[in-house]
Each structure stands twice: as structure tokens, then as C-alpha cells.
XYZ file of C-alpha atoms in Angstrom:
599
model
C 0.000 0.000 0.000
C 1.551 3.284 -1.111
C 1.837 6.233 1.251
C -0.583 9.121 0.775
C 1.788 12.098 0.991
C 1.830 15.772 0.019
C 4.775 18.102 0.489
C 4.498 21.879 0.802
C 7.341 24.374 0.407
C 8.455 27.522 2.193
C 6.511 29.950 -0.023
C 3.102 30.035 -1.685
C 1.573 26.607 -2.292
C -1.529 25.803 -4.325
C -3.307 22.447 -4.122
C -6.105 22.369 -6.683
C -8.290 19.635 -8.070
C -11.690 18.183 -8.631
C -14.205 17.661 -5.835
C -13.948 14.502 -3.721
C -10.241 14.075 -4.389
C -9.212 14.459 -0.752
C -8.074 18.111 -0.773
C -10.163 19.123 2.241
C -9.167 15.929 3.998
C -5.703 17.458 4.312
C -7.203 20.253 6.417
C -8.849 17.658 8.676
C -5.513 15.867 8.998
C -3.814 19.067 10.124
C -6.674 19.836 12.514
C -6.242 16.324 13.943
C -2.448 16.605 14.325
C -2.970 19.965 16.055
C -4.855 18.225 18.838
C -8.470 17.668 17.713
C -10.251 15.085 19.850
C -10.966 12.805 16.884
C -10.594 12.611 13.115
C -13.826 14.242 11.977
C -13.843 13.005 8.419
C -13.495 9.382 7.287
C -14.172 7.684 3.949
C -13.598 4.221 2.621
C -10.370 5.015 0.765
C -8.740 5.920 4.086
C -9.650 2.660 5.830
C -6.384 0.853 4.925
C -4.348 3.607 6.620
C -3.745 3.707 10.366
C -1.124 6.401 11.072
C -0.857 10.099 10.271
C 2.575 11.731 10.016
C 3.198 15.488 9.621
C 6.729 16.875 9.198
C 7.489 20.497 10.148
C 10.542 22.664 9.479
C 11.253 25.895 11.385
C 13.134 29.043 10.372
C 16.393 27.556 11.687
C 16.110 24.595 9.330
C 15.395 22.112 12.143
C 12.873 19.330 11.556
C 10.263 17.672 13.727
C 7.754 14.944 12.813
C 4.493 14.304 14.673
C 2.747 10.934 14.497
C -0.792 10.095 15.583
C -2.979 7.077 15.144
C -6.113 7.775 13.079
C -8.015 5.895 15.758
C -7.213 8.561 18.355
C -5.008 8.843 21.420
C -1.805 10.724 22.090
C 0.975 11.593 19.647
C 4.602 10.728 19.163
C 7.207 13.378 18.319
C 10.481 12.744 16.487
C 13.090 15.481 16.337
C 14.048 14.494 12.814
C 12.653 14.231 9.318
C 9.992 11.694 8.396
C 12.573 9.621 6.543
C 14.726 9.214 9.705
C 12.120 8.617 12.406
C 13.382 5.103 13.051
C 16.812 6.350 14.183
C 15.769 7.734 17.575
C 13.300 7.094 20.369
C 10.183 9.300 20.062
C 8.713 11.581 22.716
C 5.189 10.878 23.899
C 3.046 13.960 23.354
C -0.474 14.551 24.684
C -3.061 15.947 22.288
C -3.937 18.422 25.027
C -3.440 18.839 28.755
C -6.200 18.329 31.253
C -6.553 19.888 34.678
C -3.233 20.943 36.213
C -1.214 18.505 34.155
C 2.273 19.608 33.068
C 2.631 16.841 30.488
C 4.333 17.561 27.183
C 1.581 18.335 24.689
C 1.177 19.514 21.102
C 1.067 23.162 22.119
C 4.314 23.043 24.065
C 6.260 21.151 21.441
C 4.999 23.285 18.510
C 5.370 26.582 20.379
C 8.954 25.736 21.334
C 9.695 24.572 17.784
C 8.243 27.793 16.313
C 9.932 30.107 18.803
C 6.616 31.089 20.422
C 6.752 31.576 24.191
C 4.102 29.929 26.308
C 1.546 32.532 27.339
C -1.386 33.044 29.688
C -4.606 34.580 28.417
C -7.703 35.673 30.291
C -10.672 33.315 29.919
C -13.471 35.325 31.567
C -14.418 38.723 32.936
C -13.295 37.721 36.427
C -9.715 37.667 35.218
C -9.082 33.936 35.480
C -6.281 32.988 33.092
C -5.588 29.865 31.075
C -2.699 28.654 29.006
C -2.716 29.730 25.369
C -2.911 26.672 23.110
C -2.695 25.826 19.454
C -6.454 25.127 19.505
C -7.112 28.682 20.723
C -5.282 30.178 17.746
C -6.523 27.624 15.202
C -9.064 29.878 13.354
C -6.232 32.327 12.621
C -4.133 29.929 10.557
C -6.234 26.853 9.638
C -9.381 27.829 7.712
C -11.611 25.039 6.416
C -14.105 25.286 3.550
C -17.054 25.883 5.901
C -15.465 28.530 8.138
C -14.090 30.569 5.228
C -17.599 31.583 4.093
C -19.393 31.515 7.442
C -20.512 34.660 9.231
C -18.444 33.810 12.298
C -15.439 35.899 13.358
C -12.031 34.833 12.006
C -10.791 35.228 15.586
C -13.567 33.448 17.485
C -14.253 30.644 15.023
C -17.308 28.498 15.507
C -19.425 28.959 18.623
C -17.445 27.758 21.653
C -16.960 28.376 25.339
C -13.513 30.004 24.960
C -14.416 33.271 23.206
C -12.585 35.439 25.738
C -9.478 33.291 25.499
C -9.522 33.526 21.697
C -9.921 37.300 21.864
C -6.992 37.571 24.228
C -5.001 35.111 22.116
C -5.496 37.392 19.112
C -4.394 40.364 21.240
C -1.280 38.397 22.233
C -0.475 37.671 18.580
C -0.817 41.377 17.707
C 1.130 42.796 20.646
C 3.321 39.961 21.928
C 2.010 40.729 25.443
C 0.006 38.120 27.334
C -2.220 38.291 30.436
C 0.201 36.559 32.785
C 0.061 39.489 35.227
C -3.740 39.605 35.479
C -5.182 39.002 38.931
C -8.646 37.471 38.876
C -11.639 39.082 40.527
C -12.775 36.964 43.452
C -16.314 36.303 44.603
C -17.813 38.944 46.901
C -17.628 36.993 50.181
C -13.958 36.254 49.653
C -13.312 39.873 48.690
C -15.158 41.178 51.779
C -13.239 38.852 54.068
C -9.935 39.847 52.510
C -10.756 43.563 52.701
C -11.720 43.199 56.377
C -8.449 41.434 57.114
C -6.490 44.104 55.265
C -8.286 46.882 57.161
C -7.436 45.138 60.436
C -3.765 44.854 59.505
C -3.615 48.503 58.389
C -5.273 49.604 61.648
C -2.788 47.609 63.725
C 0.098 49.235 61.871
C -1.443 52.695 62.128
C -2.202 52.877 65.866
C 1.398 52.988 67.273
C 2.440 55.415 64.545
C -0.470 57.722 65.320
C 0.406 57.671 69.039
C 3.987 58.713 68.364
C 2.860 61.459 65.998
C 0.313 62.647 68.592
C 2.989 62.784 71.309
C 5.115 65.054 69.165
C 2.305 67.539 68.511
C 3.127 70.957 69.969
C 6.816 70.084 70.320
C 8.665 72.230 67.761
C 11.578 70.667 66.027
C 14.808 72.512 66.778
C 16.142 72.028 63.312
C 15.127 70.786 59.895
C 16.468 68.045 57.683
C 17.548 70.669 55.169
C 19.592 72.600 57.776
C 21.305 69.408 58.931
C 22.028 68.475 55.325
C 23.715 71.851 54.839
C 25.802 71.394 57.999
C 26.707 67.840 56.950
C 27.871 69.209 53.630
C 30.101 71.788 55.395
C 31.638 69.169 57.693
C 32.144 66.815 54.801
C 33.987 69.527 52.853
C 36.218 70.164 55.885
C 36.944 66.440 56.166
C 37.792 66.345 52.477
C 40.186 69.293 52.955
C 41.903 67.592 55.902
C 42.089 64.387 53.939
C 43.722 66.170 51.021
C 46.202 67.821 53.424
C 47.045 64.462 54.980
C 47.544 62.917 51.541
C 49.919 65.758 50.634
C 51.864 65.319 53.910
C 52.000 61.569 53.421
C 53.364 62.148 49.924
C 56.038 64.542 51.273
C 56.848 62.106 54.058
C 57.448 59.332 51.559
C 59.856 61.574 49.629
C 61.756 62.522 52.796
C 62.015 58.863 53.803
C 63.403 58.048 50.367
C 65.969 60.878 50.632
C 67.040 59.722 54.114
C 67.414 56.142 52.965
C 69.476 57.268 49.997
C 71.776 59.425 52.205
C 72.156 56.594 54.725
C 73.018 54.071 52.033
C 75.608 56.473 50.583
C 77.155 56.979 54.049
C 77.544 53.235 54.373
C 79.302 53.157 50.992
C 81.539 56.121 51.904
C 82.552 54.553 55.238
C 83.376 51.329 53.451
C 85.554 53.214 50.957
C 87.293 55.149 53.727
C 88.072 51.890 55.484
C 89.534 50.468 52.271
C 91.551 53.661 51.721
C 92.954 53.469 55.276
C 94.121 49.922 54.691
C 95.701 51.021 51.398
C 97.483 53.908 53.084
C 98.883 51.517 55.683
C 100.163 49.280 52.900
C 101.802 52.241 51.196
C 103.620 52.979 54.511
C 104.792 49.386 54.789
C 106.069 49.450 51.214
C 107.992 52.692 51.892
C 109.659 51.172 54.985
C 110.678 48.138 52.984
C 112.179 50.355 50.238
C 114.083 52.389 52.844
C 115.580 49.161 54.173
C 116.657 48.053 50.703
C 118.261 51.439 49.942
C 120.138 51.464 53.285
C 121.357 47.866 52.681
C 122.893 48.827 49.351
C 124.834 51.617 51.161
C 126.507 49.138 53.489
C 128.153 47.324 50.567
C 130.583 50.283 50.235
C 131.938 49.839 53.761
C 132.999 46.200 53.409
C 136.876 45.371 54.032
C 139.079 43.620 51.491
C 138.675 40.003 52.084
C 138.663 36.944 49.955
C 135.818 36.939 47.556
C 133.271 34.455 48.739
C 132.704 33.549 45.155
C 136.183 33.139 43.661
C 138.207 33.048 46.950
C 140.515 35.824 45.614
C 141.488 38.874 47.561
C 139.221 41.626 46.687
C 141.500 44.346 45.393
C 140.656 47.722 43.860
C 140.868 46.110 40.497
C 138.663 43.190 41.618
C 135.348 44.798 42.292
C 132.617 42.461 43.616
C 129.535 42.127 41.424
C 127.193 42.855 44.323
C 128.874 46.166 44.895
C 128.389 47.081 41.276
C 124.629 46.389 41.563
C 124.132 48.279 44.826
C 123.751 51.649 43.164
C 121.107 50.330 40.787
C 119.178 48.789 43.701
C 119.221 52.096 45.489
C 118.025 53.943 42.439
C 115.202 51.419 41.831
C 114.137 51.618 45.445
C 114.124 55.398 45.281
C 112.009 55.389 42.106
C 109.500 52.954 43.553
C 109.308 55.007 46.737
C 108.591 58.133 44.659
C 105.664 56.375 42.919
C 104.218 55.148 46.187
C 104.476 58.638 47.654
C 102.579 59.979 44.664
C 99.822 57.347 45.139
C 99.761 58.138 48.822
C 99.224 61.826 48.051
C 96.364 60.995 45.651
C 94.838 58.702 48.267
C 95.003 61.452 50.843
C 93.262 63.862 48.471
C 90.529 61.321 47.649
C 90.067 60.559 51.314
C 89.612 64.254 52.043
C 86.988 64.520 49.274
C 85.110 61.531 50.687
C 85.179 63.061 54.138
C 83.589 66.239 52.732
C 80.949 64.149 50.937
C 80.361 62.183 54.125
C 79.716 65.429 55.991
C 77.183 66.457 53.324
C 75.369 63.134 53.545
C 75.367 63.302 57.341
C 73.767 66.725 57.064
C 71.168 65.435 54.590
C 70.337 62.493 56.864
C 69.946 64.808 59.839
C 67.716 67.136 57.788
C 65.617 64.189 56.586
C 65.104 62.965 60.144
C 64.143 66.421 61.328
C 61.688 66.929 58.437
C 60.211 63.484 59.015
C 59.725 64.261 62.662
C 58.056 67.564 61.782
C 55.656 65.905 59.273
C 54.742 63.159 61.758
C 54.115 65.771 64.403
C 51.877 67.770 62.038
C 49.859 64.679 61.143
C 49.587 63.399 64.702
C 49.001 66.728 66.430
C 47.001 68.700 63.833
C 45.541 66.817 60.864
C 44.530 63.531 62.504
C 42.756 65.200 65.468
C 40.953 67.545 63.076
C 39.757 64.600 61.004
C 38.668 62.721 64.120
C 36.739 65.743 65.352
C 35.078 66.197 61.937
C 34.229 62.461 61.772
C 32.662 62.550 65.220
C 30.685 65.644 64.310
C 29.578 64.075 61.039
C 28.440 60.917 62.843
C 26.458 63.055 65.282
C 24.850 65.036 62.468
C 23.930 61.879 60.559
C 22.322 60.466 63.680
C 20.281 63.645 64.146
C 19.292 63.584 60.514
C 18.162 59.950 60.742
C 16.044 60.883 63.712
C 14.359 63.700 61.801
C 13.994 61.466 58.746
C 12.339 58.823 60.898
C 9.853 61.416 62.163
C 9.112 62.524 58.622
C 8.818 58.919 57.434
C 6.408 58.062 60.224
C 4.231 61.020 59.278
C 4.229 59.872 55.643
C 3.418 56.314 56.722
C 0.510 57.593 58.803
C -0.780 59.540 55.817
C -0.389 56.566 53.446
C -1.954 54.089 55.877
C -4.905 56.378 56.513
C -5.424 56.720 52.762
C -5.139 52.952 52.354
C -7.629 52.324 55.138
C -10.073 54.816 53.613
C -9.716 53.130 50.205
C -10.289 49.659 51.691
C -13.358 50.882 53.581
C -14.652 52.469 50.391
C -14.226 49.174 48.531
C -16.223 47.376 51.234
C -19.234 49.578 50.585
C -21.873 48.107 48.261
C -21.408 49.001 44.605
C -17.709 49.730 44.887
C -16.337 46.303 43.943
C -14.061 45.908 40.950
C -15.964 46.652 37.769
C -14.126 44.026 35.737
C -12.916 46.562 33.153
C -9.904 45.085 31.446
C -7.228 46.456 29.186
C -8.485 46.742 25.643
C -6.692 45.402 22.628
C -3.906 47.741 21.493
C -5.285 50.300 19.029
C -1.868 50.886 17.475
C -1.421 47.143 16.935
C -4.871 46.724 15.379
C -4.233 49.712 13.129
C -0.931 48.260 11.932
C -2.659 44.940 11.318
C -5.470 46.676 9.370
C -2.853 48.408 7.211
C -1.464 44.989 6.265
C -4.977 43.795 5.348
C -5.480 46.981 3.305
C -2.238 46.219 1.446
C -3.502 42.687 0.721
C -6.840 43.983 -0.602
C -5.019 46.528 -2.742
C -2.960 43.715 -4.284
C -6.222 41.852 -4.914
C -7.774 44.913 -6.642
C -10.558 45.404 -4.163
C -13.381 47.546 -5.528
C -13.557 50.712 -3.484
C -11.174 52.555 -1.194
C -10.320 49.408 0.760
C -10.224 51.145 4.150
C -9.989 48.418 6.810
C -10.969 48.835 10.466
C -11.134 46.357 13.309
C -14.521 45.875 14.979
C -13.872 45.008 18.639
C -17.549 44.130 19.094
C -17.570 41.381 16.453
C -13.790 40.778 16.429
C -13.847 41.038 12.671
C -12.941 43.613 10.065
C -14.954 46.422 8.516
C -14.056 47.198 4.923
C -15.096 50.630 3.688
C -17.391 50.825 6.711
C -19.217 47.556 5.924
C -19.091 44.481 8.135
C -17.613 41.356 6.588
C -20.696 39.348 7.623
C -22.959 41.645 5.608
C -21.482 40.407 2.318
C -22.353 37.213 0.486
C -20.401 33.982 0.874
C -17.913 34.666 -1.912
C -16.825 38.059 -0.607
C -16.826 36.789 2.970
C -14.387 34.065 1.885
C -12.073 36.561 0.192
C -12.130 38.857 3.221
C -11.444 35.956 5.607
C -8.456 35.031 3.423
C -7.310 38.662 3.433
C -7.633 38.677 7.246
C -5.354 35.672 7.816
C -2.881 36.596 5.051
C -2.621 40.131 6.478
C -2.078 38.683 9.952
C 0.637 36.386 8.600
C 2.422 39.345 7.004
C 2.000 41.501 10.117
C 3.477 38.858 12.435
C 6.332 38.114 10.052
C 7.203 41.816 9.645
C 6.948 42.700 13.352
C 8.367 39.555 14.944
C 5.115 38.640 16.644
C 4.348 35.126 17.965
C 2.868 32.963 15.218
C 3.156 29.277 14.358
C 4.140 29.988 10.772
C 1.927 28.495 8.024
C -1.532 29.693 7.001
C -3.857 27.209 5.298
C -7.046 28.411 3.572
C -9.497 25.980 1.982
C -11.569 27.265 -0.955
C -11.226 31.065 -0.664
C -12.412 31.496 -4.283
C -15.052 28.751 -4.492
C -18.385 29.725 -2.915
C -20.045 27.067 -0.827
C -23.030 25.775 -2.856
C -25.147 24.242 -0.106
C -26.923 27.469 0.754
C -29.460 25.674 2.912
C -26.692 25.144 5.486
C -25.920 28.812 5.907
C -29.157 30.315 4.769
C -27.907 32.977 2.347
C -27.379 33.334 -1.368
C -24.114 33.064 -3.215
C -22.370 36.226 -4.308
C -19.994 35.793 -7.256
C -16.448 36.959 -6.777
C -15.257 39.780 -9.000
C -13.180 38.368 -11.859
C -10.478 41.000 -11.372
C -10.169 40.121 -7.671
C -9.800 36.435 -8.504
C -7.079 37.134 -11.086
C -5.237 39.499 -8.741
C -5.521 36.947 -5.922
C -3.743 34.339 -8.015
C -1.114 36.830 -9.213
C -0.324 37.959 -5.641
C 0.805 34.440 -4.740
C 3.875 34.947 -6.902
C 5.019 37.676 -4.477
C 4.999 35.484 -1.367
C 8.573 35.455 -0.064
C 10.480 32.588 1.498
C 9.901 32.402 5.237
C 6.182 33.021 4.813
C 4.307 29.806 4.047
C 0.812 30.114 2.575
C -1.186 27.054 1.447
C -4.243 27.591 -0.739
C -6.572 24.655 -1.398
C -8.966 25.247 -4.292
C -11.227 23.567 -6.827
C -10.190 26.156 -9.401
C -6.926 25.939 -11.276
C -4.572 28.930 -11.120
C -3.283 30.542 -14.315
C -0.305 28.730 -15.784
C 2.058 31.624 -14.957
C 1.070 31.319 -11.294
C 1.309 27.519 -11.314
C 4.856 27.826 -12.652
C 5.880 30.402 -10.000
C 4.508 28.666 -6.899
C 4.575 25.133 -5.557
C 1.559 23.643 -7.336
C -0.136 20.268 -7.243
C -3.234 19.139 -9.145
C -5.586 16.287 -8.198
C -7.281 15.258 -11.440
C -9.866 12.912 -9.896
C -11.462 10.051 -11.785
C -10.550 11.590 -15.142
C -6.830 11.568 -14.308
C -4.627 10.857 -17.314
C -1.341 9.006 -17.348
C 1.202 10.827 -15.206
C -1.486 12.814 -13.356
C -2.319 12.320 -9.702
C -5.922 11.298 -9.091
C -6.175 12.454 -5.494
C -4.663 12.519 -2.037
C -5.103 8.759 -1.638
C -3.079 6.950 -4.365
């Protein structure tokens, strides 16, 4: 058995064909996958089939497939394409929640997939709120062949118990603002009991405050909050001045400390050098004594007597001069020269030592000056600045305490005034006829006007006869076109205007980033319903120009805006070529043509 499948694209789609080919059955399938209690339409060709699968793709390119048995029950959701549903375990999805259930249902999974936040909408005039569901919004995007020509509101759909919720759902779609903050109006007995309890609490809070205020009557306040604020400002400025002075002194102190440390470190270096120079001078003295000894030794060679030479054992005669005697003069001269050099170095050392002693005196003076300055700065901080800051801080603390006392008195007087006003308001509400009137925020006029402008643009594209001025009727929750209610037209025009309503809403939501599921499906907007006995009015032919312009406008539908038109009539060939088009030929289908939805 072959699958019965139809694929729609992300743009305008047209599914046309003969009657009884299963076109409208697609609408029932979508209604069923969106959580209808049961499949409303069955025929014999469908009997062999047991499961319905619908694949969705969002603006991020992600896919999700919903599965539901045609016999009823819950759904299964696969976060993948239809061709890959066997690769992962499905999620069990309820067709709808009941009671306080938090089960995953069709609304939650489709809202999350479409980027629509879950919302609360008011369901009655008392302000009770319910969760917005796909079923609530269904008339705005899934229009069957009966609803499209009926006199019912495109917002409210067929007669149901959830009219208020559908109105508020439409307001949410237009504005993006739900009724989550609405507090419901309670029954009178509960309200009276709560008001009485609130009055009692307010009275208990008010009595001690009133006694304290009464005790202060006739006792003039010595000063005002404003005067204390001015004095606080003066003291604060003085504290800031002292703080700045202390910062400046601390900065100078740091510089003096640095100078003292530098002078002290240089004194240590100078003393170390002087010690080295003293040791050097002592060595120079030792070297000079040694040289004196050498020079004096060479002099004694001249006084030696003639004796046998200790080297050659010959008598040392005037002609036999000993070698040592010959070298004595050179030793003396060398010793003298070396002594002269050492004396020169000793003189230089003495001069350098004198210079270092002068520098040492300077550094000692700098160190003494640094210590004196440091002592003076510390004394100024400890004896002048710090006490002044302490005195100003104590005075500021005292002033702040006095100000808090005055502020407390003023606050208590304001609390007494507010509590008295609150008690009077609560007592007024307890009187008969003063309960909450149940007036709720109306639908945004700016949002409805913007929406009507989109519908006007649609009608202009469709060559509407007349000005095409569109207004929103909050009484009927429908549109007025050129001052005439949609319901006052015949079936054909009603169908066109319903289509313009949902197409305009689709464009509005897409342009303004408003919450919307995405696709809009309209069944038979151009084919008037023939069974007039069901609706009790006569057919009104659609203007030929409107029909032609309707088809032509489908070519302008951009990607990201999915519109599905189901019709008996065939579009012009130029339109069929520009959009995604499928034709169900019915019993007269030729080779290569598709007979209907069911193969």
C-alpha cells in the first residue's frame, strides 16, 4: 500500500483539483495533528491507513515529525525528518493537557519549535487565566471550507466556550504581550473577608504610629532636615580638605624617607671606601719602609773590608770589584724610584680621602635634615591633621544620627498619611457598589491599526473595488471594509475577506516579529459554498479582477512566509509555474497525473 503524501514548500503553495479528491481531507488531517479530539472526516479510501505523520521545518532549518494514530489517542514526536524517524526514540506527546497537568503536549512542542513563548490569556471577565494553546489560535491559521464563508469571526471561530481566550489570544499575537500578570476578581464573600483582614492589619500598623505622631504635637523641632544636610555638607567639605592635606603630607613624608634612605646608604658606601683607603694607606707605609731598608742595605756594601771573595776566593783588590757592589747603586736607584711612585699614590689617596670626608659630611647633614623633616611631618599629622579629622568624623556621625532621627519622624508622618489613605480606600471598597468593575485592558489600538494596514495592502494587491479602508470591529472581532461588516457580504466576498484577514495577519506577524506558528492554510477562498441551505444565504460571485489578482499575488509570497491555498479552481499557468503547485485530477486523471490525495 503506497503512502498518501503531500509536500508543501516555504513559499506560496496551491493544491487544486476536482471535488472529492481528498483536498479538504488534508485540512482535517492538520486539525487532527494539532490536537483535535478525533478525526472528523473518514471515507472508505482511508480505511487501509492507520497512522498520520506530519513533518514540520522551522526558520532555523530544524525538523520535527508528529505521528498520531487515526483511531485517536496521544501523539509521538520525532526530532528528525519523516525519513529518519526510526533512528531515535520518540517523545510521547499529549493531544492536550487536562486539569493541572504539566505533560508535554502539542502546544508546548509546537510553540517551542516555532519560537513562540508559552503565554497566559484571560478566559473570563473575572480575570481567570488559562494557558494559550494551538487550539485557541486555530481559526487564525487553519481555515476550512465551511469557516471561510461563514458569518463567524475569524478570531472566534465556531461557537465555543472560549471566546474570551480567543480574543486575548489574538491580542497576544498582535502585541506579543500576554495576560500573565492579570489578577482574577474573586467572589464577593472572599473579597469582603480579605478587605476586612487588610483593614485590620492597616489599623494595627497605624495605631502605634499615630500615638507617636500625637505625642510630638506641639513640640517644635529645633532644626530641619535641610539645615542638617547643609551642615553635613560643610563638615564633609572640611573632612575632604583635611584628607587632602594628609595625603599631601603623606606624599612629602614618603619623599623625605626616600631621601634619608638614599643618604644613609651612601654613608655606608663612603665609610666602606674610607676603610679600604685606610688599609691602602697603611700598605703604602709598609712598602715605603721596605724600600728604605733596601736602599740602606745597598749603602753598606761600600763599607765592606778587602777580604777573599766568597765567590772566587781571591782577595778583593781595587781592580777586583765584587759584582754585588756594582749592583748596589742600581738597587738604590730602583728603590728610590718605587718610593717616589708610592708617595705619589699616597698623596692621591690622601686627596681622595679628604673629598670623601667632605661628601660624608654632606650626607650626614642630609640624613639629619631628613630625620628632622620626618619628625616635623609626623608631628603635624599626629598633632594637627589627625585630630581635626577625628573631630570632623565625630561631628559628622552626630549630624547623621540627628538627621536619621528627623527622617524617621518625617517617614512616620508619611506612613501615617499613606496608611490612613489605604484604610479609607479599603473601607470604600467594602461599601456596596464599589467592587471591581471588571474593566480590562483593551486590545492595542496601534497594533490593530498596523494589522489593518497589512490587510489593506492585501486587498489593494487583490484589486478590491472601493477605497479598501480596513478597520477592526472590537464588538464582532472582525474587520470592517469601507465601513461595511464582513458578515454583511455574500459567501464569496466573505471568503475573500477571511483570506485577506489571515494573510494580512501572517504578514503583520512576520514583519513585526510577533508570535505565530508559521503556516496559514485556507481551503476554498475562491469557491463559494453551494449548499446554501446550510448557511441560509445566497451566493455572491467573486469579481473576476479580484480572482485574477488573488492568483497573481501568490507569486510575491517570499520565502519564510508559508501560505497554502486549497482550491477547486486551477490557477493561471504563470502562477502555477511560480509557486509550488499540485493538481488532483480525480477520476478523469490521465497518465502521469495524480488522481487524489489517496493513491
